Short mmCIF file of C-alpha atoms and ligand atoms in Angstrom, two decimals:
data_model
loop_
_atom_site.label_atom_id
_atom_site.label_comp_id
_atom_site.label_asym_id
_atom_site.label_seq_id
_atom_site.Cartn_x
_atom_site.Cartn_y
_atom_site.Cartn_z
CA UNK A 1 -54.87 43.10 30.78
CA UNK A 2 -54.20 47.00 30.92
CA UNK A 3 -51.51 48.74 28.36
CA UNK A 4 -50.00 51.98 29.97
CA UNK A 5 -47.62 54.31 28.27
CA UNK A 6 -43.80 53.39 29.99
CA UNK A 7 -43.78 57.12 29.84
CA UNK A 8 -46.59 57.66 32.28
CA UNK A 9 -45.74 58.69 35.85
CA UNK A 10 -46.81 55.88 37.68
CA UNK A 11 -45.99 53.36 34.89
CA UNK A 12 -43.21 52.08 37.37
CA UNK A 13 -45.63 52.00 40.16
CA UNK A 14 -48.18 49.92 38.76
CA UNK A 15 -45.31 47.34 37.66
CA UNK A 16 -44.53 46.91 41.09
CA UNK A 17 -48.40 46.42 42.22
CA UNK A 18 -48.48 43.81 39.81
CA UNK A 19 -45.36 41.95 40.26
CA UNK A 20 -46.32 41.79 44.02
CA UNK A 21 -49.62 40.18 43.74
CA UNK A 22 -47.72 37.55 41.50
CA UNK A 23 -48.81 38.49 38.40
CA UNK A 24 -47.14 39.07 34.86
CA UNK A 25 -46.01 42.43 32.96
CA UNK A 26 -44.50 42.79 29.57
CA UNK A 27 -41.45 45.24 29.44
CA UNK A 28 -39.44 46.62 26.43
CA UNK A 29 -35.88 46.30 26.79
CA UNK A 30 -32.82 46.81 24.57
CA UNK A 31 -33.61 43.89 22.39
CA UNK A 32 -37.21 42.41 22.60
CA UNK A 33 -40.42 42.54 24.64
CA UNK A 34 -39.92 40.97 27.66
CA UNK A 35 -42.03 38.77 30.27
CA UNK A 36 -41.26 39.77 33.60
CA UNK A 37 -42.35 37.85 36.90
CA UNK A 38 -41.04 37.90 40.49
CA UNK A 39 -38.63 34.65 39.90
CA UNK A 40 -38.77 33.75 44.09
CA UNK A 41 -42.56 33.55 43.44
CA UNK A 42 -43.50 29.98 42.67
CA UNK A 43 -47.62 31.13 41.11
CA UNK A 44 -45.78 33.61 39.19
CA UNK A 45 -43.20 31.38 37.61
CA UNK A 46 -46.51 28.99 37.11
CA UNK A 47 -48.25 31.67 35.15
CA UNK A 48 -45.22 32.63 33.27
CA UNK A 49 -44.54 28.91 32.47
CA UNK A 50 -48.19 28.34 31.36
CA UNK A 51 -48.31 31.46 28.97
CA UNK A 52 -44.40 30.11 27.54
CA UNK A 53 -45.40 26.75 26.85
CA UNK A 54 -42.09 26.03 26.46
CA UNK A 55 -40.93 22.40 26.20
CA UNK A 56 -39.18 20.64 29.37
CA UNK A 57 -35.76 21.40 30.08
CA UNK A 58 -35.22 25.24 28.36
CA UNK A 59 -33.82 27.59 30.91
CA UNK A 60 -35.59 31.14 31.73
CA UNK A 61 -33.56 34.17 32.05
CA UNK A 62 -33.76 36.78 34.93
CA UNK A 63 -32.74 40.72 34.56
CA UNK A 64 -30.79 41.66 37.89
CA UNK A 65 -30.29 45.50 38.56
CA UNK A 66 -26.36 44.70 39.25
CA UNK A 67 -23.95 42.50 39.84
CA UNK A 68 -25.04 41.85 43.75
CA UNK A 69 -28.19 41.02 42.83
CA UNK A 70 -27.11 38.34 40.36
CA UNK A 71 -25.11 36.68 43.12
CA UNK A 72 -27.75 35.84 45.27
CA UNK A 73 -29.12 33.66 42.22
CA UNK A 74 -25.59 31.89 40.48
CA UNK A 75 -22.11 31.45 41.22
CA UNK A 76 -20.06 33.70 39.18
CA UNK A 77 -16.78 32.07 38.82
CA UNK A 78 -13.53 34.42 37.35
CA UNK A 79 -14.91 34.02 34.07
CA UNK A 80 -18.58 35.37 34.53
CA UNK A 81 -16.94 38.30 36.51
CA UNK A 82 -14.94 39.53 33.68
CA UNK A 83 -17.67 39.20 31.15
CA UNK A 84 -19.99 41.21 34.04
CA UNK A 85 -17.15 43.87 34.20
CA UNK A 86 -16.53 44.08 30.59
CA UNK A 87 -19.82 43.39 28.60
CA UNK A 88 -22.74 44.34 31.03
CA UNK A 89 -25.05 46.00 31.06
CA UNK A 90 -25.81 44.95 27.43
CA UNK A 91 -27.82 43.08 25.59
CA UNK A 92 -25.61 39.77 26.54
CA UNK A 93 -27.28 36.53 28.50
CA UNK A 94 -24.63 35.20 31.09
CA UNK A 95 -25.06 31.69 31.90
CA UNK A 96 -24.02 29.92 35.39
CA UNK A 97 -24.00 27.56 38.03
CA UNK A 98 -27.27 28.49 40.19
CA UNK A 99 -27.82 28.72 43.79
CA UNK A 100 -31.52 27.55 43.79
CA UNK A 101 -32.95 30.59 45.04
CA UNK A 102 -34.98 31.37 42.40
CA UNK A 103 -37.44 28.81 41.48
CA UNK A 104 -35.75 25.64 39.82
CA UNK A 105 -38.66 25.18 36.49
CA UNK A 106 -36.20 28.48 35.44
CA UNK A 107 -32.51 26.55 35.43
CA UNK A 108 -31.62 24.56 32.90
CA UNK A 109 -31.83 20.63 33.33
CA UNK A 110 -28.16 21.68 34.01
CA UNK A 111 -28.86 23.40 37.20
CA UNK A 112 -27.41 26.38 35.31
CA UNK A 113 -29.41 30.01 34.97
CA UNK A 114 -29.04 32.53 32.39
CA UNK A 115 -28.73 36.15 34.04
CA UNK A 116 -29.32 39.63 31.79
CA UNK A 117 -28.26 43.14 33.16
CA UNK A 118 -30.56 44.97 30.66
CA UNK A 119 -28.62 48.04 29.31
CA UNK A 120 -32.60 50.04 29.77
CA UNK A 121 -32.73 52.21 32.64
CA UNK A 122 -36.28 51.93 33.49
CA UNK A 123 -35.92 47.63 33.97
CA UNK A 124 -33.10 48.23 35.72
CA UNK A 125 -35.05 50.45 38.20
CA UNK A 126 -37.85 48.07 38.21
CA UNK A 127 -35.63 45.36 39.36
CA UNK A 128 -33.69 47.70 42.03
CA UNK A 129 -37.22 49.08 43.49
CA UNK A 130 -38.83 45.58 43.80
CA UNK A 131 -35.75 43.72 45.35
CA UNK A 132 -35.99 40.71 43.40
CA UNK A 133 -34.46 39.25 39.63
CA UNK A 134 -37.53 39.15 37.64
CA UNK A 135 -37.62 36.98 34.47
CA UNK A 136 -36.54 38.20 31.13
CA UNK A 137 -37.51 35.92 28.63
CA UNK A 138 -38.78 37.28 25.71
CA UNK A 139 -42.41 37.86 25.72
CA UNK A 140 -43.45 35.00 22.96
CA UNK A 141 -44.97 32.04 23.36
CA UNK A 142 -42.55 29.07 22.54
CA UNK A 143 -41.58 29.05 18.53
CA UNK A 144 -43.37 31.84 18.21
CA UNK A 145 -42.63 35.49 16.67
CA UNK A 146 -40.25 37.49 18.68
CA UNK A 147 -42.18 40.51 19.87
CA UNK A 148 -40.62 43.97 18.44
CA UNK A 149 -44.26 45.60 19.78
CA UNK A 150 -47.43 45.23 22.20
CA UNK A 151 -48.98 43.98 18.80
CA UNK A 152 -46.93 41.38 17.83
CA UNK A 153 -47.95 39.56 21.56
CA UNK A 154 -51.21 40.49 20.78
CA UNK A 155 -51.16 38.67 17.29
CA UNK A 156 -49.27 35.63 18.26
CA UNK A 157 -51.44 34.93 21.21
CA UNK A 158 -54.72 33.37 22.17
CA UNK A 159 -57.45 34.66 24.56
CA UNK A 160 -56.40 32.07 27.55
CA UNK A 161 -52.80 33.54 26.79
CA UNK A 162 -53.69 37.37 26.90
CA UNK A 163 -55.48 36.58 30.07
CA UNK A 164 -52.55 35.60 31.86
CA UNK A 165 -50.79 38.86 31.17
CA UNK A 166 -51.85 41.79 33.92
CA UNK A 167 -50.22 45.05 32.16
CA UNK A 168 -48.37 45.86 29.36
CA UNK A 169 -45.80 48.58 29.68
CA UNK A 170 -46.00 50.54 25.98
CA UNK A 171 -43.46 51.63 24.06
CA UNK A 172 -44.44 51.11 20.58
CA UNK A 173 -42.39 49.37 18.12
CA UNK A 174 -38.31 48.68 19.20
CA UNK A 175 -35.56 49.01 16.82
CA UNK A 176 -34.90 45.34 15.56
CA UNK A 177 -31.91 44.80 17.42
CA UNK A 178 -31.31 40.59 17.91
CA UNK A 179 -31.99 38.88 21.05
CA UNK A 180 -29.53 38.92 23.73
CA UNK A 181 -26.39 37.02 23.11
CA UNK A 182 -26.21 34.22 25.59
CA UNK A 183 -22.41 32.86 26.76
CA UNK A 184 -22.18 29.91 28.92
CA UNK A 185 -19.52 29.97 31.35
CA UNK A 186 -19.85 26.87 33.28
CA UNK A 187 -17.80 25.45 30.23
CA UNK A 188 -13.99 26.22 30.47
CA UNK A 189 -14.20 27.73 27.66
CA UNK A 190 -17.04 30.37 27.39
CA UNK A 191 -19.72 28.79 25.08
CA UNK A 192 -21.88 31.00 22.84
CA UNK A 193 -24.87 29.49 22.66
CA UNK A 194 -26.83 31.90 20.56
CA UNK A 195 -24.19 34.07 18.57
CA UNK A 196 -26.62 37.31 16.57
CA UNK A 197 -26.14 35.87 13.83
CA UNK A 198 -28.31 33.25 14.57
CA UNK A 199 -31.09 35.42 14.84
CA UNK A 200 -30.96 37.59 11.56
CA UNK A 201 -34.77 36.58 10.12
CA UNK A 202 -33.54 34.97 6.93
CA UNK A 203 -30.38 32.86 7.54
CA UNK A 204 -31.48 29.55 7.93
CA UNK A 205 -28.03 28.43 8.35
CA UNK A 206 -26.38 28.63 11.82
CA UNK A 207 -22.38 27.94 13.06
CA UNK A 208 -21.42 28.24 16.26
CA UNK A 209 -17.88 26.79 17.53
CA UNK A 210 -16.90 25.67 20.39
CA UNK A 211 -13.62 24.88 22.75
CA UNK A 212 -13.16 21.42 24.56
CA UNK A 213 -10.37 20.60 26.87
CA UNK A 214 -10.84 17.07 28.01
CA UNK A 215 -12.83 14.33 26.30
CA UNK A 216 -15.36 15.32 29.44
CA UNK A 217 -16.07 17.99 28.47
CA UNK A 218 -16.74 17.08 24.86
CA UNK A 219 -19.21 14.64 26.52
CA UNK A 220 -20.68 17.13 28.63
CA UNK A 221 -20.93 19.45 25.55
CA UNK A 222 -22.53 16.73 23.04
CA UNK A 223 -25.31 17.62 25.80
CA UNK A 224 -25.83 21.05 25.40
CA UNK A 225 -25.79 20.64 21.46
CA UNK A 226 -28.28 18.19 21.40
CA UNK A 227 -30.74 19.45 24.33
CA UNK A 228 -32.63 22.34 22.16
CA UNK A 229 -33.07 19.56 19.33
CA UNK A 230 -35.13 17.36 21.48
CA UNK A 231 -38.15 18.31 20.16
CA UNK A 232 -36.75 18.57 16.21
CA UNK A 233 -36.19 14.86 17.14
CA UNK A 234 -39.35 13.33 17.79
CA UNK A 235 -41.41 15.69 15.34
CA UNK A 236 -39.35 14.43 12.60
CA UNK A 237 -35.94 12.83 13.57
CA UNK A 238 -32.52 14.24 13.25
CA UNK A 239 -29.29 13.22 11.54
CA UNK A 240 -26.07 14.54 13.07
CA UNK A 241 -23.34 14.18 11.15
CA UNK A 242 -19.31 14.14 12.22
CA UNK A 243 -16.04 15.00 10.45
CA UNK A 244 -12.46 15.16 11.48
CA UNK A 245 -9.12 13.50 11.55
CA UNK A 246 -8.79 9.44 12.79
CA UNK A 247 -9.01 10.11 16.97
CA UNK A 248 -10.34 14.06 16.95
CA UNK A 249 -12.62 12.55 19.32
CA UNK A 250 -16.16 11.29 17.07
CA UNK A 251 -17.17 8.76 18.73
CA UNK A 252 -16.19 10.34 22.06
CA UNK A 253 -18.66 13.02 21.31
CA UNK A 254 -21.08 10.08 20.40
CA UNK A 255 -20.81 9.16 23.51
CA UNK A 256 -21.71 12.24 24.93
CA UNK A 257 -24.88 12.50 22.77
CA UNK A 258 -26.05 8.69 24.18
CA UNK A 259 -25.24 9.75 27.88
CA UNK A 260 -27.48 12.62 27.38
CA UNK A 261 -30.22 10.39 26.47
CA UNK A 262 -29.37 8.19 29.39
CA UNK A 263 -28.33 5.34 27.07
CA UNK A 264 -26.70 3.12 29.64
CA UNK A 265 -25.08 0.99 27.02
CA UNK A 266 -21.38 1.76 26.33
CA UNK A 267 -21.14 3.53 23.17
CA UNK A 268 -17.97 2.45 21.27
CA UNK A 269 -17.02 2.82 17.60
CA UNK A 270 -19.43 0.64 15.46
CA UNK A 271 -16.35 0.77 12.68
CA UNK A 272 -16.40 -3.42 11.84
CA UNK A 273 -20.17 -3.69 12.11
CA UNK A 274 -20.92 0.15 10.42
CA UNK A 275 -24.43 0.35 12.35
CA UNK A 276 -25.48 0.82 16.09
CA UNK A 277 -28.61 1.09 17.44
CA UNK A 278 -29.75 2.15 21.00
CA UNK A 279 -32.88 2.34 22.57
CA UNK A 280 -33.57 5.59 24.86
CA UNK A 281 -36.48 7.33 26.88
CA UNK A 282 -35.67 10.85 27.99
CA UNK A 283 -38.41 12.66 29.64
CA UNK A 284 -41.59 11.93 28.07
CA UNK A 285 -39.88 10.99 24.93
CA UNK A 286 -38.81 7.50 23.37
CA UNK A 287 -36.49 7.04 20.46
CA UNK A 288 -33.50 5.13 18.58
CA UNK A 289 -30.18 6.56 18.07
CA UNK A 290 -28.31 4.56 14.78
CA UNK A 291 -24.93 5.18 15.53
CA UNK A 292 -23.25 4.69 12.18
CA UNK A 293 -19.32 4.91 11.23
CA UNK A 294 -18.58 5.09 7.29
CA UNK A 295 -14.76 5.31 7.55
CA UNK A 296 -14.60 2.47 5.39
CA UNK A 297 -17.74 2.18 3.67
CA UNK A 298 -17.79 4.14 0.22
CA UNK A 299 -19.42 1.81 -2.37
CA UNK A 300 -23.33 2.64 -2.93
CA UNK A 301 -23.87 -1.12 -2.98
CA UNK A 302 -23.06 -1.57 1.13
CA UNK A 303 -24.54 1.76 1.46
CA UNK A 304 -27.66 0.58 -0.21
CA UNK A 305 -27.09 -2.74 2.20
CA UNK A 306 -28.03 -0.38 5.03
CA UNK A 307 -31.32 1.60 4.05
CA UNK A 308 -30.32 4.66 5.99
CA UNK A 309 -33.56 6.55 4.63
CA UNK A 310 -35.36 3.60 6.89
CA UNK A 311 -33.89 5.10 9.83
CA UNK A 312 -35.00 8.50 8.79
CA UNK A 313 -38.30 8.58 10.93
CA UNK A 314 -39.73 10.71 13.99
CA UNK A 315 -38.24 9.57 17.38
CA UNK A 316 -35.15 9.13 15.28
CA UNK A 317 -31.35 10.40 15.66
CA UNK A 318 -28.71 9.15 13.07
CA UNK A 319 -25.50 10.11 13.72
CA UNK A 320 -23.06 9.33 11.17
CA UNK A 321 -18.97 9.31 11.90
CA UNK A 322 -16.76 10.03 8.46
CA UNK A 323 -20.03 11.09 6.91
CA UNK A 324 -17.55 12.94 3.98
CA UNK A 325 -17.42 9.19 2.70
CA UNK A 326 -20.89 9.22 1.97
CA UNK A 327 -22.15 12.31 1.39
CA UNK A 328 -22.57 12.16 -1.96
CA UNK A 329 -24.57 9.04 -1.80
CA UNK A 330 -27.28 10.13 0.44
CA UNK A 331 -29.72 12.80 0.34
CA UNK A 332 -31.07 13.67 4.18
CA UNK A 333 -34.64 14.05 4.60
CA UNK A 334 -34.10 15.12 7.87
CA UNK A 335 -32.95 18.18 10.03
CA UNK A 336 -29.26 17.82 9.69
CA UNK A 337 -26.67 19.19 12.06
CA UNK A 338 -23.12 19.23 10.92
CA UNK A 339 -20.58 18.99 12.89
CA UNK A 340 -16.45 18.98 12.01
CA UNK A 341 -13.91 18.51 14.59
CA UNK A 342 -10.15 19.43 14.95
CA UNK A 343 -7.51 19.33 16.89
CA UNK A 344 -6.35 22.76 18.07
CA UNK A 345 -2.54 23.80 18.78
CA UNK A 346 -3.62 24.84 22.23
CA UNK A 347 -3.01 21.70 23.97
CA UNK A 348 -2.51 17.94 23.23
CA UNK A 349 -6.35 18.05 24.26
CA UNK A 350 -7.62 20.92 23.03
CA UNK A 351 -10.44 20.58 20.55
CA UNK A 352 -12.80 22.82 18.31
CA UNK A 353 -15.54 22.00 17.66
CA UNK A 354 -17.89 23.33 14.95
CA UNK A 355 -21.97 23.22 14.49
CA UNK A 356 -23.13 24.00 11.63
CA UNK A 357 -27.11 23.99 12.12
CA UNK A 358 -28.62 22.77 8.32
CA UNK A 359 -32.24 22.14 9.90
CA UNK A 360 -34.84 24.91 8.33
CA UNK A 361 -36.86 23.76 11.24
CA UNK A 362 -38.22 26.62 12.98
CA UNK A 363 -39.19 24.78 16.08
CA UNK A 364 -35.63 25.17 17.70
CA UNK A 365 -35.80 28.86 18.83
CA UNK A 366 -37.44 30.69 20.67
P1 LIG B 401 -12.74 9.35 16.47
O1 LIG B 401 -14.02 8.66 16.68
O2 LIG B 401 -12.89 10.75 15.95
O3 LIG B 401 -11.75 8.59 15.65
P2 LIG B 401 -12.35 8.83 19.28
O4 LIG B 401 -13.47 9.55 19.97
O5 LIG B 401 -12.47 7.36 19.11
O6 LIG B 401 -12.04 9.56 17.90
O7 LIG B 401 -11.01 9.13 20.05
C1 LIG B 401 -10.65 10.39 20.53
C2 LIG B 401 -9.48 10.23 21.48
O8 LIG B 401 -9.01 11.52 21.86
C3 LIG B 401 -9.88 9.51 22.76
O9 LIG B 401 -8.83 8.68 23.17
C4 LIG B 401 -10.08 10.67 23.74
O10 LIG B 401 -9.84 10.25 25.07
C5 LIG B 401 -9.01 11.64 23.27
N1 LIG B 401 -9.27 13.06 23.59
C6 LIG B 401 -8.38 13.89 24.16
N2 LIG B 401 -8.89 15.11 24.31
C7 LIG B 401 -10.13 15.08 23.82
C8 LIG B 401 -11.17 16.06 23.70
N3 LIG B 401 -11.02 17.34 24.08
N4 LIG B 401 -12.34 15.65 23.14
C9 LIG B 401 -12.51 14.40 22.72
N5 LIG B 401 -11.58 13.44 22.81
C10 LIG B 401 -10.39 13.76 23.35
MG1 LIG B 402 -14.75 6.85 15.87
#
């Protein structure tokens, strides 16, 4: 591993040596250290992958120079063009449908990819000399500390780690700006998946809201709620748990959650019988959801009939419709995600949706 100054004449040059014989470089931008790696190159993306150590399933980045490059990579529907036209180049993560060009461990188990147009000249004239997206995830192993300088990598890292990284480009400690803002547009409605908020060091409570149109979609979004909290499920279990009017669409999001999983059962309201359970195996992973509905259940004795904090184990997710009834009967010991729904005045079918993330577990970001 060399360090060179990102001031030093041929501190472009020796990028592009590197990146060409596969290997990896870290690179300041507006927001973090990043990892960068010729995404077309199938031993880079390997090295990059094995330094990450990132669970299965989490998308990679890539920093584009411009728009033209980003096409070759994802579809940019009218919605991704406006955000391009309006927000980039900035430290903003656009999310969308990809074309498979790059290599497909980066995409999302959605087939989506997350594209960056880093507002710092010298990436972008990295990316424009070598031809190629490189990727642009942040230069931290999984879970661990977000790197503001070439020391922070160096401290969160092990030998085997440091070895996989060819040069580091310096430029000493970076203002502690947030990490990139990421916005999903393969939803109808944009979704911001990572709002700056999120990412101020001591809140350990995050909301983020979100737009359905159809009860598909709500399915399809239960998905991208519950995919980052795959891991927060079998390390200790998880307990989701749902508010909102008499059809705002509970168990329909329920649904969503159990299709996810690839529960094959149909998932219907459990209202006369109060507790569900299904069986499911997604990738290496096995667990029970409980699918619970309280609407009518609010004496501690039938409560007590149901030894909820049995179900409270690893492998584990409890989700709990009309949890309001109950919730001052039971004390979580679990990561908790709340989430309220609402009908909006948009449209007959319009829904908000609102997560409010009450987990201190760390393990969910990056
Ligand atoms: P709850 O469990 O909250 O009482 P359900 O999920 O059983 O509600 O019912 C929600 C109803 O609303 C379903 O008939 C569903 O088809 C309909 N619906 C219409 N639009 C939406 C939407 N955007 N999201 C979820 N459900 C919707
Ligand atoms: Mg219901």
């Amino acid at each position: 591993m060399r360090t060179v100054a990102i001031t030093a004449p041929d501190a472009c040059d020796q990028a592009l040596d590197v990146l060409r014989a596969g290997g990896l470089v870290v690179c300041p931008t507006e927001t973090v250290y990043g990892l960068l790696a010729d995404c077309e190159n199938p031993d880079a993306v390997s090295r990059l992958l094995r330094f990450k150590r990132r669970p299965a399933g989490k998308a990679i980045s890539l920093a584009v120079n411009d728009i033209n490059l980003a096409r070759r990579y994802v579809q940019l529907n009218d919605q991704a063009e406006h955000l391009y036209a309006t927000l980039l180049p900035g430290p903003v993560t656009i999310v969308s449908q990809a074309t498979h060009i790059a290599d497909n461990r980066l995409e999302s188990e959605f087939g989506t990819l997350g594209i960056r147009l880093p507002d710092y000249p010298f990436l972008r004239q990295l990316v424009a000399k070598y031809g190629h997206a490189l990727t642009a995830t942040s230069a931290n192993a999984h879970g661990r500390k977000t790197p503001y300088s070439p020391q922070d990598i160096l401290d969160h890292t092990s030998a085997s780690q440091q070895n996989l990284l060819d040069l580091i480009l310096d430029a000493g400690t970076l203002p502690p700006n947030p990490p990139s803002l990421v916005i999903d547009t393969t939803a109808s409605t944009p979704i911001v998946m990572r709002a700056h908020h999120d990412y101020q060091q001591f809140s350990s409570q995050k909301t983020t809201s979100y737009c359905t149109n159809s009860p598909k979609e709500t399915q399809a979004l239960a998905g991208k709620i519950l995919q980052p909290y795959l891991p927060v499920i079998a390390h200790s279990g998880l307990l989701i748990t749902l508010d909102g009017d008499l059809g705002v669409g509970k168990t329909t999001l329920t649904q969503g959650f159990a299709q996810f999983l690839g529960i094959a059962d149909h998932v219907n309201s459990p209202t006369y019988t109060y507790l569900k359970e299904y069986h499911f195996h997604k990738f290496d992973q096995q667990g029970t959801l409980y699918h619970l509905d309280v609407w009518t259940l609010d004496r501690p004795e039938m409560l007590d009939a149901l030894d909820l904090p049995s179900l409270m184990h690893p492998g584990a997710l409890i989700i709990i419709e009309w949890y309001h009834q109950i919730a001052s009967l039971l004390h979580p010991t679990l990561p908790t995600l709340h989430l309220e729904l609402r009908s909006t005045a948009a449209n007959a079918h319009a829904r908000e949706i609102i997560v409010q993330d009450l987990s201190k577990n760390t393990a969910v970001k990056e």
